[in-house]
mmCIF file of C-alpha atoms in Angstrom:
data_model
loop_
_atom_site.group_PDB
_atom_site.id
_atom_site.type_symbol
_atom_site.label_atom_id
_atom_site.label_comp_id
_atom_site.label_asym_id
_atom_site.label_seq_id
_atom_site.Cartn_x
_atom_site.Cartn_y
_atom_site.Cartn_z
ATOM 1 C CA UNK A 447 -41.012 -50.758 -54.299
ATOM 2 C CA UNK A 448 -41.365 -54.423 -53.198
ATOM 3 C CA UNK A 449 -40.266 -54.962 -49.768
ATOM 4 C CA UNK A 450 -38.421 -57.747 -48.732
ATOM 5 C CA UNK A 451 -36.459 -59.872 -46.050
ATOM 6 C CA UNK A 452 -32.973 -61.356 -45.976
ATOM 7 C CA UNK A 453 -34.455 -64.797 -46.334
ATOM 8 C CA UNK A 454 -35.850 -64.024 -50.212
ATOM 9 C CA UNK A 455 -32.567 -63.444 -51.224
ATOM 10 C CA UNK A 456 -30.027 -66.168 -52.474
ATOM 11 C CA UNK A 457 -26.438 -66.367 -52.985
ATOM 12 C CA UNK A 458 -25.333 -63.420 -54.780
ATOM 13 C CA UNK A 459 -27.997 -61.382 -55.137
ATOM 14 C CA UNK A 460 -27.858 -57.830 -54.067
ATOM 15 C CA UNK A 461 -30.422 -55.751 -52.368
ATOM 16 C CA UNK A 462 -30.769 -51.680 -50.651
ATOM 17 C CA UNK A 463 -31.470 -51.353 -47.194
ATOM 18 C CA UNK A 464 -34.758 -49.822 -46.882
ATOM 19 C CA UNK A 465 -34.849 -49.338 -43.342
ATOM 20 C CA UNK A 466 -33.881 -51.017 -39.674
ATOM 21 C CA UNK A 467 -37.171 -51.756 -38.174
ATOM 22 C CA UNK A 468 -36.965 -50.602 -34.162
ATOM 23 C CA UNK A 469 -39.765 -52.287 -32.831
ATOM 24 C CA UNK A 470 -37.673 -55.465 -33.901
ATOM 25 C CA UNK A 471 -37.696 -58.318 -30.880
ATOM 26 C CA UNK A 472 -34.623 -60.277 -29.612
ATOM 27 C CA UNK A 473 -36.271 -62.496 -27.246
ATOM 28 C CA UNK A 474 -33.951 -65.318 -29.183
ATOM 29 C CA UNK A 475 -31.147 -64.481 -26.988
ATOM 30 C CA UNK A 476 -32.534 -66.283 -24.115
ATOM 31 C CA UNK A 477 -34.070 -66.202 -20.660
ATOM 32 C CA UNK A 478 -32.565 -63.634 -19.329
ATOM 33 C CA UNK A 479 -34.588 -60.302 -18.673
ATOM 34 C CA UNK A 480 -32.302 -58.181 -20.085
ATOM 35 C CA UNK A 481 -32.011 -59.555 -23.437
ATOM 36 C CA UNK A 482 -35.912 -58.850 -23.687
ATOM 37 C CA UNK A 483 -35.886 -54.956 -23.110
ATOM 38 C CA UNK A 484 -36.445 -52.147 -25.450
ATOM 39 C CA UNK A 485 -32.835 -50.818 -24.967
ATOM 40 C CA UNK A 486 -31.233 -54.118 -25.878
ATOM 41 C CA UNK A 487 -33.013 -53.694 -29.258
ATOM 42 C CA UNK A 488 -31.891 -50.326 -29.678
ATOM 43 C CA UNK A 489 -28.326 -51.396 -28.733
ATOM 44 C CA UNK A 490 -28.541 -53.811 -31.742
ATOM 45 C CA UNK A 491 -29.746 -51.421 -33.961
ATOM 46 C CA UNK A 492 -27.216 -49.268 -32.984
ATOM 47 C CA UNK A 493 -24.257 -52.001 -33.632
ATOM 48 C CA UNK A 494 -25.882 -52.686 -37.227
ATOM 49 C CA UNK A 495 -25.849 -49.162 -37.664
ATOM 50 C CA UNK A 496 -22.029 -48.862 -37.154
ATOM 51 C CA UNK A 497 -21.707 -52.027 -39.416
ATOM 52 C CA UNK A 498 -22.593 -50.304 -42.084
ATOM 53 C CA UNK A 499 -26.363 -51.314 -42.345
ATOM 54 C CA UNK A 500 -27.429 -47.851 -43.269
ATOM 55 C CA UNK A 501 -30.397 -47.163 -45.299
ATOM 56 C CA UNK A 502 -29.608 -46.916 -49.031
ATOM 57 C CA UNK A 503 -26.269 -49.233 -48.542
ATOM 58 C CA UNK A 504 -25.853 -52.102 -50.809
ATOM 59 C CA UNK A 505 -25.643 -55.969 -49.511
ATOM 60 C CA UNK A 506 -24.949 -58.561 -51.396
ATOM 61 C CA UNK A 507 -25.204 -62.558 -49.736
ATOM 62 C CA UNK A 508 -22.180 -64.152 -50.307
ATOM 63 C CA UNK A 509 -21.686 -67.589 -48.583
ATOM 64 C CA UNK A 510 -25.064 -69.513 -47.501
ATOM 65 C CA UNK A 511 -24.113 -72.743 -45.292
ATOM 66 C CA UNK A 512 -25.968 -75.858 -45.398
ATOM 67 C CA UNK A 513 -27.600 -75.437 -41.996
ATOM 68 C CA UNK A 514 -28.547 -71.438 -43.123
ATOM 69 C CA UNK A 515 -26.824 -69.863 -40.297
ATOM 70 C CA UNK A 516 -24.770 -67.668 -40.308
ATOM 71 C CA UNK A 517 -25.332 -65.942 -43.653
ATOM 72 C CA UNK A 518 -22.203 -63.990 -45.072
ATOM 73 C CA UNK A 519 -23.618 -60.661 -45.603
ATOM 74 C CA UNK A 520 -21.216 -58.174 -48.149
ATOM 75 C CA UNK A 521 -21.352 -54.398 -47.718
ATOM 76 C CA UNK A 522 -19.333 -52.166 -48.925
ATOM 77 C CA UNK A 523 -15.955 -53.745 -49.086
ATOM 78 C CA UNK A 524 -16.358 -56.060 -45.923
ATOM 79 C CA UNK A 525 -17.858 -59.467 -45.249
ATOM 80 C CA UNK A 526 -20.123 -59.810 -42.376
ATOM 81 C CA UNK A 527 -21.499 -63.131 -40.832
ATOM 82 C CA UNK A 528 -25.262 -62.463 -39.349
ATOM 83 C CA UNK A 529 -28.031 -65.286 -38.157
ATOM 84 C CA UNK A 530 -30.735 -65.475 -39.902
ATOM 85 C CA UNK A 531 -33.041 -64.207 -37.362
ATOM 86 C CA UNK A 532 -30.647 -61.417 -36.248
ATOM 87 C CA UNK A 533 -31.251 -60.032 -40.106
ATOM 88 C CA UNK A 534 -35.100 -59.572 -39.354
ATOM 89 C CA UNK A 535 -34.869 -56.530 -38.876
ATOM 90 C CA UNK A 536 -33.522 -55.486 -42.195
ATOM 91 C CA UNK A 537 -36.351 -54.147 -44.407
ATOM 92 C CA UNK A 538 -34.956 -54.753 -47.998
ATOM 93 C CA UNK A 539 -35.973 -53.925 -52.040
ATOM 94 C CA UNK A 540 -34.262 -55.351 -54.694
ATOM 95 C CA UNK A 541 -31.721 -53.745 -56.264
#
């Protein structure tokens, strides 16, 4: 198994969730302390989670703009737009 990131795949291809890495940082989100912590992550994870970003679901990229942000992520049934570096934490194998 060949592990990969959202930003080998192109438009169309499919992939399996592997796992949701937890030690995944979001200091992107700014300045502010709280966006830093341990528990934000987890919150994240958590929100992916309930998405549908399960290990062993399906995803698909559908729609890749010219600037490469947001990427239209399918799953399941349902289109989901996710940055780039919000997607890091996806561990991925080809499908």
């Amino acid at each position: 198994m060949i592990k990969i990131s959202l930003k080998d795949l192109k438009t169309g291809e499919t992939a399996r969730i592997v796992k949701l890495k937890s030690e995944h940082s979001l200091t992107h989100l700014g300045n502010n302390p709280l966006n830093n912590n341990q528990l934000n992550n987890r919150s994240y994870r958590q929100k992916l989670l309930a998405m549908g970003f399960v290990p062993g679901a399906l995803i698909t990229i559908g729609h890749i703009p010219l600037l490469g942000d947001p990427v239209e992520i399918k799953i399941d049934k349902t289109s989901i737009a996710i940055r780039k570096h919000e997607a890091e934490c996806l561990v991925l194998e080809r499908a």
